[in-house]
C-alpha positions in Angstrom: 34.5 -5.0 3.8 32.6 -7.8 4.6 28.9 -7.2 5.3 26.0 -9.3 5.5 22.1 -8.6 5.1 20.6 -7.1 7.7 17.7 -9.4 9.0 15.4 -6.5 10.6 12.6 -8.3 12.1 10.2 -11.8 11.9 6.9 -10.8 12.3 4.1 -13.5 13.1 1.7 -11.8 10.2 1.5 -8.7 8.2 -0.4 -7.2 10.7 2.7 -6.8 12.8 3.8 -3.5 13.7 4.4 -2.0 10.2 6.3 1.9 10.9 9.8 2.6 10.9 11.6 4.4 14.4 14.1 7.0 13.0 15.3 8.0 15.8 17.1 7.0 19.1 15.8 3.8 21.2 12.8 5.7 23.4 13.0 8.8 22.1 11.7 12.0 24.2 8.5 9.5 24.9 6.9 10.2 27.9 6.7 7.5 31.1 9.3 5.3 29.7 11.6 4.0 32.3 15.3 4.5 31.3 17.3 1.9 28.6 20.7 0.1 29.4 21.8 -1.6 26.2 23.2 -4.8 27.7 21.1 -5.3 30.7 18.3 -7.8 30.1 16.1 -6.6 32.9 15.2 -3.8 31.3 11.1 -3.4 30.2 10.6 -0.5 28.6 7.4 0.7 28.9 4.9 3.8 28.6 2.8 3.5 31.5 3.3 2.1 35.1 1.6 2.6 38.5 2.2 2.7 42.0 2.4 -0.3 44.3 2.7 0.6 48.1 -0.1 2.8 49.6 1.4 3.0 52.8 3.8 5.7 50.8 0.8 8.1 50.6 1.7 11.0 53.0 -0.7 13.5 52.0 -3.2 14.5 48.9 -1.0 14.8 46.3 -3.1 13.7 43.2 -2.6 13.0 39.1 -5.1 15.4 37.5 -6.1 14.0 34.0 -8.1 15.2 31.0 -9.0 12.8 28.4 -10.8 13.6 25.0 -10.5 12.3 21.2 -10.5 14.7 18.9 3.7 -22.5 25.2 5.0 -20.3 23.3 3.0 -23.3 21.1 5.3 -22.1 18.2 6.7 -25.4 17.7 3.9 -26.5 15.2 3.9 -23.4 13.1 7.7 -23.1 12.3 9.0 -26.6 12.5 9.7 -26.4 8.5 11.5 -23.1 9.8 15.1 -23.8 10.7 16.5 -21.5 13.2 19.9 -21.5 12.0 21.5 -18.3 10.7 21.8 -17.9 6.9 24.9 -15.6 5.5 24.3 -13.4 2.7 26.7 -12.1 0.1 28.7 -8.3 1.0 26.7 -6.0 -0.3 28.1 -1.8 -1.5 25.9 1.1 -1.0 24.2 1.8 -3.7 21.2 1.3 -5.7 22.7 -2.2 -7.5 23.5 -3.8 -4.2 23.7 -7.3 -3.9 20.3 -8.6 -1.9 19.0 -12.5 -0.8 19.0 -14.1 -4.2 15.3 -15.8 -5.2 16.7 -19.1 -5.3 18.0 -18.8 -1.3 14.8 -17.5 -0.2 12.4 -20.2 -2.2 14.5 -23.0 -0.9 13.7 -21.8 2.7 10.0 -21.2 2.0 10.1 -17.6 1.4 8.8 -15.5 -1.1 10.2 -11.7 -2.1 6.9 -9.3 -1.7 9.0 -5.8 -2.5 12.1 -4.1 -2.8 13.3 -0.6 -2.6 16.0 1.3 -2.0 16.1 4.0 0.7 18.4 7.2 -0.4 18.0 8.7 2.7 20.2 6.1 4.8 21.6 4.3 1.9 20.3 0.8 2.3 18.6 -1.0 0.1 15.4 -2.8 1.8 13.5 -6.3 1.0 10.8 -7.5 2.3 10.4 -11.7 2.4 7.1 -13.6 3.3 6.8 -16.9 4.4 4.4 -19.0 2.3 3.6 -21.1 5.2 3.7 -18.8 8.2 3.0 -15.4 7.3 6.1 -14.4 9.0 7.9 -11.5 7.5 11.5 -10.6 7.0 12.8 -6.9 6.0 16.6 -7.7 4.8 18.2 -3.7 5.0 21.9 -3.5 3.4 24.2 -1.0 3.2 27.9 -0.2 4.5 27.1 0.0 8.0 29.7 -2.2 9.4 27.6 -3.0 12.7 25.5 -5.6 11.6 22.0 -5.9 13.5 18.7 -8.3 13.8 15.9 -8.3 15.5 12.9 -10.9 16.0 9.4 -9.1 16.6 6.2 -10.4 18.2 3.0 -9.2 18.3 2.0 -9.6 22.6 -1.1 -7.7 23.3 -2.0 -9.1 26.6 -5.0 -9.6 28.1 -4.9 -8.9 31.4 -1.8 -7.1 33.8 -0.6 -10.6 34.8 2.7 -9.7 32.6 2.8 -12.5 30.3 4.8 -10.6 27.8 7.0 -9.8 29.9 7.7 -12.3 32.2 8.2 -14.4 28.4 10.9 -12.0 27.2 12.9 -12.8 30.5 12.0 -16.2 30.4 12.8 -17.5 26.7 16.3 -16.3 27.5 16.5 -19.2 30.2 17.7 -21.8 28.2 16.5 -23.2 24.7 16.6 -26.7 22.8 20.0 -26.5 21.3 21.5 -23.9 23.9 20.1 -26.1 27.3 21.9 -23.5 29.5 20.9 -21.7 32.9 21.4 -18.6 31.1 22.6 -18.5 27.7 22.1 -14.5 28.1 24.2 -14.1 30.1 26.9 -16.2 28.7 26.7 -14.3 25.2 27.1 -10.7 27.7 30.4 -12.5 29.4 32.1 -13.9 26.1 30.0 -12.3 22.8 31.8 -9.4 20.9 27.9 -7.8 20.7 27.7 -4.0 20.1 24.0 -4.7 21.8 22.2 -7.4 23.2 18.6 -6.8 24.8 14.8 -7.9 24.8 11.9 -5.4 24.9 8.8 -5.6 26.0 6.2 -3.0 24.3 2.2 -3.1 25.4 1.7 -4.7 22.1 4.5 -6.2 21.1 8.0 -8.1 21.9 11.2 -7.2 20.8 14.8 -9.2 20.8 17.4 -7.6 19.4 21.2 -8.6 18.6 24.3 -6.6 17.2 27.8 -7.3 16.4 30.4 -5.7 13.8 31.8 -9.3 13.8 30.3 -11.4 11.2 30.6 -14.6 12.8 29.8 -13.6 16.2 26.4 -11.8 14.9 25.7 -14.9 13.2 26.1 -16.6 16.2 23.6 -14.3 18.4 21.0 -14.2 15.9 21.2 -18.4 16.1 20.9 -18.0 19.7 18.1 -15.7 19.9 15.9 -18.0 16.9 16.6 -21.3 19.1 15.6 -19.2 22.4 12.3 -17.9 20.8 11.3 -20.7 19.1 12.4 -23.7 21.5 12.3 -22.3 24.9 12.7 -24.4 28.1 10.7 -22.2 29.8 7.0 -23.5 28.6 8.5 -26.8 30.4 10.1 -25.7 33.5 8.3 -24.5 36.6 11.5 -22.9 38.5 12.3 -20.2 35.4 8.6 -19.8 35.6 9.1 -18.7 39.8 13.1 -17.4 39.4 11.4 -14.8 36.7 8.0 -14.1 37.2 7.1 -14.8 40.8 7.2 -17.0 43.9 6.9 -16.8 47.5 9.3 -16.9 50.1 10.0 -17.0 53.7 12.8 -15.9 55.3 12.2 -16.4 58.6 9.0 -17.9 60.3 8.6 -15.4 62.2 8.0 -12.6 59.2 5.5 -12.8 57.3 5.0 -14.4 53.6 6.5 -12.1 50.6 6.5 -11.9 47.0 9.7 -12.3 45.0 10.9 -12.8 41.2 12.8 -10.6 38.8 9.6 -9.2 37.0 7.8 -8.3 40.1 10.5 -7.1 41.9 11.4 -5.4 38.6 7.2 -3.5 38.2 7.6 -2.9 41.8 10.2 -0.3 41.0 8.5 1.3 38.4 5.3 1.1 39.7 7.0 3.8 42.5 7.9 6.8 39.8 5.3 9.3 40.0 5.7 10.0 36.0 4.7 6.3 35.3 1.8 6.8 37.3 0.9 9.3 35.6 1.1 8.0 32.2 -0.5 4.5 33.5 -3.8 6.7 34.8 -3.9 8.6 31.3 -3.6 4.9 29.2 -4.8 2.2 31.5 -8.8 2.0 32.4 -7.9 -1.2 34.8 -5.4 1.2 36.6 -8.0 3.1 38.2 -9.8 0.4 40.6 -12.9 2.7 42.6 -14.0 1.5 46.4 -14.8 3.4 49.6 -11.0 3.3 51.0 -9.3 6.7 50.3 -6.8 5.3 48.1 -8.3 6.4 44.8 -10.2 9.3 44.0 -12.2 10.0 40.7 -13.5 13.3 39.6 -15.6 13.0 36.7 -16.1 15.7 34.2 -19.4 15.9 32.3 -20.4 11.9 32.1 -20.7 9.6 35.2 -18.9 6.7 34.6 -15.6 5.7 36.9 -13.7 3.4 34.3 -12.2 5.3 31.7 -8.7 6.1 30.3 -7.5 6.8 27.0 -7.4 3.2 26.2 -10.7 1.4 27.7 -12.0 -1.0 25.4 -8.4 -3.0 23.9 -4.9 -4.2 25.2 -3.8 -1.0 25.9 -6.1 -0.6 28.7 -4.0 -3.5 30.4 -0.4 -3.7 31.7 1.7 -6.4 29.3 4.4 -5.8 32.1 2.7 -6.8 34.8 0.7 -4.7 37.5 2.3 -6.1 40.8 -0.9 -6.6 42.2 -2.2 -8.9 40.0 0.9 -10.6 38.8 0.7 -13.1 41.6 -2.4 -14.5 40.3 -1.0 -15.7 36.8 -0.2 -19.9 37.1 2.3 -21.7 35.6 0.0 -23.6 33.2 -1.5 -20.2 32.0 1.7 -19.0 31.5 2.2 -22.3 29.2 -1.1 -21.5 27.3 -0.5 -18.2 26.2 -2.4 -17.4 22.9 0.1 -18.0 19.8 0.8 -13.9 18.3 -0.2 -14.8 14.7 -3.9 -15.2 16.4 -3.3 -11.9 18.6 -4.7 -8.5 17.1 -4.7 -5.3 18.9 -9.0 -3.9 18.6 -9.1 -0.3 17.8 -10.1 2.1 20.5 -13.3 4.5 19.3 -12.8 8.0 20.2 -14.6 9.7 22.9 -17.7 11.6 22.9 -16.8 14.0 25.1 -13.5 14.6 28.0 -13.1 12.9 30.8 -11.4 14.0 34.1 -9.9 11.3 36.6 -7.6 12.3 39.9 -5.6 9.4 41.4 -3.1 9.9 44.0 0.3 9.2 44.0 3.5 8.8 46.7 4.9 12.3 46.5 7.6 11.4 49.4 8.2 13.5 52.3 10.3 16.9 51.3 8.7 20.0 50.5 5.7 21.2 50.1 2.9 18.4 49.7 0.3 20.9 48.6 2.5 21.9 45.2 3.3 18.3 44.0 0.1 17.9 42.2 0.9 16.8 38.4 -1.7 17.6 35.6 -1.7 16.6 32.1 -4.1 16.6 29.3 -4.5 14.4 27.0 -6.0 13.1 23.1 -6.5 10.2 21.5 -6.1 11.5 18.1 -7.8 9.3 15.8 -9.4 5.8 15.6 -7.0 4.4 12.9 -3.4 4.2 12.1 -1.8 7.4 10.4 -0.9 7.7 7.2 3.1 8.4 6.8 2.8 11.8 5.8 -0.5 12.8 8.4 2.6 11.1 11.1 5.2 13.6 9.4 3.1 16.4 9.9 2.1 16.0 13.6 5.9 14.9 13.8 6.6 18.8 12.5 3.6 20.2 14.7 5.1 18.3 18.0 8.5 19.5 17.2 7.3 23.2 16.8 4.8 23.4 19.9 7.6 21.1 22.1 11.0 20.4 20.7 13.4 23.4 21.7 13.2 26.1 24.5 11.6 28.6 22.3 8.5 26.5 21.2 5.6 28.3 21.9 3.6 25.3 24.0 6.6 24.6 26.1 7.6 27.8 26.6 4.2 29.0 28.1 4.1 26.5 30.4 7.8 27.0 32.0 7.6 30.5 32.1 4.0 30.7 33.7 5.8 29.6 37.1 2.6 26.9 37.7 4.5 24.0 37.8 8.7 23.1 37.5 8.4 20.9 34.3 6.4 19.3 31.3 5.3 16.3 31.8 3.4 14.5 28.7 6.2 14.6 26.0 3.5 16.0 23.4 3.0 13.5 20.4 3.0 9.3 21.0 2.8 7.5 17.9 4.6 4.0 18.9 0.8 2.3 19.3 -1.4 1.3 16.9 -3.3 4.9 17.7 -1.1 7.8 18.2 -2.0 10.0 21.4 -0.7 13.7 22.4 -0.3 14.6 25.9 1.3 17.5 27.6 1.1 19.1 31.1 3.2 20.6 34.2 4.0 18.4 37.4 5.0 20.2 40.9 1.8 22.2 40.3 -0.7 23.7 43.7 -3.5 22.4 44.2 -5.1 26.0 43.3 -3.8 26.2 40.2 -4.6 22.7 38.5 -7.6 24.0 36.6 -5.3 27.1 35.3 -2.9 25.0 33.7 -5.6 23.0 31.9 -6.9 26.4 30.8 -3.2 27.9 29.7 -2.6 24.3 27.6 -6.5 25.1 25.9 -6.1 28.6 25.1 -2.1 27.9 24.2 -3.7 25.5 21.3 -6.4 27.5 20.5 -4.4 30.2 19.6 -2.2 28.8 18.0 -4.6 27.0 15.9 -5.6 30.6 14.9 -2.6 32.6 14.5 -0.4 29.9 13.2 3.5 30.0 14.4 6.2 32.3 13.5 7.3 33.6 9.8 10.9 32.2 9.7 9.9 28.9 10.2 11.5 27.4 7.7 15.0 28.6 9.3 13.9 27.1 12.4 13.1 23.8 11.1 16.4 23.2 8.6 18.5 23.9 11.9 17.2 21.0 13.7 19.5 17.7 12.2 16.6 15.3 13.2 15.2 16.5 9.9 18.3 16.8 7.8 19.4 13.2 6.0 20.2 10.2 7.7 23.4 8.2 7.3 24.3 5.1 7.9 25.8 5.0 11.8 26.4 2.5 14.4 22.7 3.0 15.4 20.9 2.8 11.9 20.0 -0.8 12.4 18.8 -0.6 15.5 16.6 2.8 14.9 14.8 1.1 11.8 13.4 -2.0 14.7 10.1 -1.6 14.8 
């Protein structure tokens, strides 16, 4: 069989995102709007927020607690031809062929490490470019669906949705593809096994797959041209079509917003879950005034501007808070900051917890008063995590949340204070890895007991420790059991 490295991602600097994803595309991640693997208007994103006040029927309300225990890339990769390179077949095994020295000096590369991975088979090389600091992970094995994917760093810095509106937008047309929509002309004719962009809060992914050689070639060619040498910088109408413009229907009506990224963060701006997630991340999300619309109960210090992420680019919306995306111009949008200059500050942890209640549309059917959603929430430590600290809280998460007899989740469902978890326990996609967990359809008079069921849930199991056979519990779940190549290898190992 014929098989080709796998180019896994091209990262503007080292400092890219550097873990590993083995698991499905958004995993059991909490406020992440749903993926279709061939639609392009998909963002995928943790956090959103509600748009349309006039949805507000009664006081239904988020209850949170928070504690801490140009694309100007033209002049950095002109040496950096964006035409696809084929490398040998390469067998499964710990001698398989790899990108030889010679291929990768005489396009500017260097090899920085090798290793092969016995628990999906592949063997792994890391490149560098000498003159960028872009990085390229090469993964082979026998995996006949042959993926890439090209990686960005985007912190934004502001909700205008730069990031996002970008991922839409270099897909508009490119130097040597000068079509409306190439995108769409790869979904209509390409053999792909996948073809979509991503947009993370800190980060900007475009991946390609196809189990034909020559047809994968040809995506990944597409994608480099569209990333590198977008039309978009250049042209004012992709700018409107997918970020925003106004329009007028009739003369009578009055003036309205339109484009395919606000229309898009209108939508999941609505979900009560995203608003929820958005209040826990995002300080800008909660704006105070005299109106009604907001509320804020603060819990032992007084200040009115705090989430879980105040102080960096997770505190902002890269996809775009429909409110504010209307105020991002075209010739900002040209100037955006290259991502080889864009770093993502660490957060300091918290003194002590904060409380914050927003409101949220809960829609006219049943009972207003028992639609509140609470959720707690930790931002568990100032720093990335070392790989086996993330294994262990991967083990912990898994025992308090993953199956119907986990303690955490179990307690909550049966107390009969709210329908469902909301949370999703452990995050660890950021730079920081958070843990959240609560109920939603919860009365009003009994928010503060699920905040004191979650506390005394943890406490004791902090004290007693979990069950005896818990070793038989944790070989019978297959996420821990070996991986092997599949269809979905390449795309699990993206970052």
């Amino acid at each position: 069989m014929e098989r080709a490295a796998l180019l896994r991602s091209l990262s503007c600097t080292s400092l890219a995102s550097n873990r590993f994803y083995f698991r499905s595309f958004v995993p059991r991640a909490k406020f992440s709007s749903s993926s279709v693997a061939v639609a392009r208007r998909n963002h995928h994103r943790l956090i959103n927020n509600l748009t349309r006040r006039s949805l507000l029927r009664g006081d239904s309300r988020l209850h949170l607690s928070l504690s801490s225990y140009s694309l100007p890339f033209n002049k950095h990769f002109s040496s950096l031809s964006p035409n696809a390179v084929a490398s040998p077949s390469t067998p499964s095994s710990p001698e398989v062929a790899e990108v030889s020295n010679e291929v990768a000096e005489k396009l500017g590369f260097e090899k920085v490490s090798e290793e092969f991975i016995g628990e999906c088979k592949s063997k792994a090389v890391l490149f560098k470019h000498k003159k960028t600091g872009a990085e390229v992970m090469s993964v082979s094995n026998d995996d006949e669906n042959k993926v890439f994917g090209i990686v960005f760093r985007t912190p934004p810095k502001d909700s205008t949705g730069i990031p996002h509106i970008l991922e839409h937008s270099v897909l508009c047309g490119s130097r040597k593809y000068p079509l409306k929509e190439p995108f769409v002309e790869l979904l209509k004719g390409s053999l792909n096994t996948f073809l979509n962009a991503f947009t993370y809060p800190d980060r900007t992914c475009y991946p390609v797959a196809s189990t034909n050689t020559k047809d994968f070639y040809n995506l990944v060619d597409v994608y480099f041209d569209a990333v590198f040498f977008p039309k978009c910088v250049e042209d004012f109408q992709t700018f409107q079509q997918e970020g925003w413009h106004f329009k007028l229907d009739n003369p009578s009506e009055d003036i309205t917003y339109k484009g395919v990224v606000f229309n898009e963060m209108k939508g999941v701006y609505s979900q009560p879950d995203n608003i929820l997630g958005r209040a826990a991340q995002q300080a800008n999300s909660l704006q105070s005034g005299n109106n009604g619309k907001l509320v804020h109960s603060l819990f032992l210090r007084s200040f009115t501007d705090k989430a879980l992420f105040p102080d960096n680019a997770y505190g902002v919306d890269s996809g775009g808070d429909p409110k504010v995306i209307p105020k991002l111009t075209f010739e900002e949008f040209k100037q955006v900051q290259p991502p080889n200059e864009s770093i993502v500050e660490k957060q300091k942890l918290f003194s002590e917890p904060i409380r914050i209640i927003e409101k949220y549309p809960a829609g006219d059917a049943g009972d207003i008063k028992k639609k509140n959603m609470v959720c707690l929430n930790w931002l568990l430590s100032d720093k990335p995590l070392d790989l086996e600290t993330e294994l262990a809280l991967g083990f912990l998460d898994h025992l308090m949340l993953g199956t119907p007899a986990s303690p955490l989740r179990k307690i909550l469902l049966e107390s009969g204070l709210g329908d469902a978890i909301v949370g999703g326990g452990i995050e660890d996609e950021l730079l920081q890895p958070q843990f959240s967990i609560g109920l939603k359809n919860v009365s009003e008079d009994d928010t503060q007991k699920v905040e004191e069921l979650i506390m005394d849930t943890l406490k004791k199991l902090a004290d007693e420790g979990f069950f005896q056979n818990i070793s038989y519990f944790l070989s019978s779940k297959p996420c821990f059991a070996p991986t092997t190549p599949t269809n979905t290898l390449g795309l699990s190992l993206l970052p």
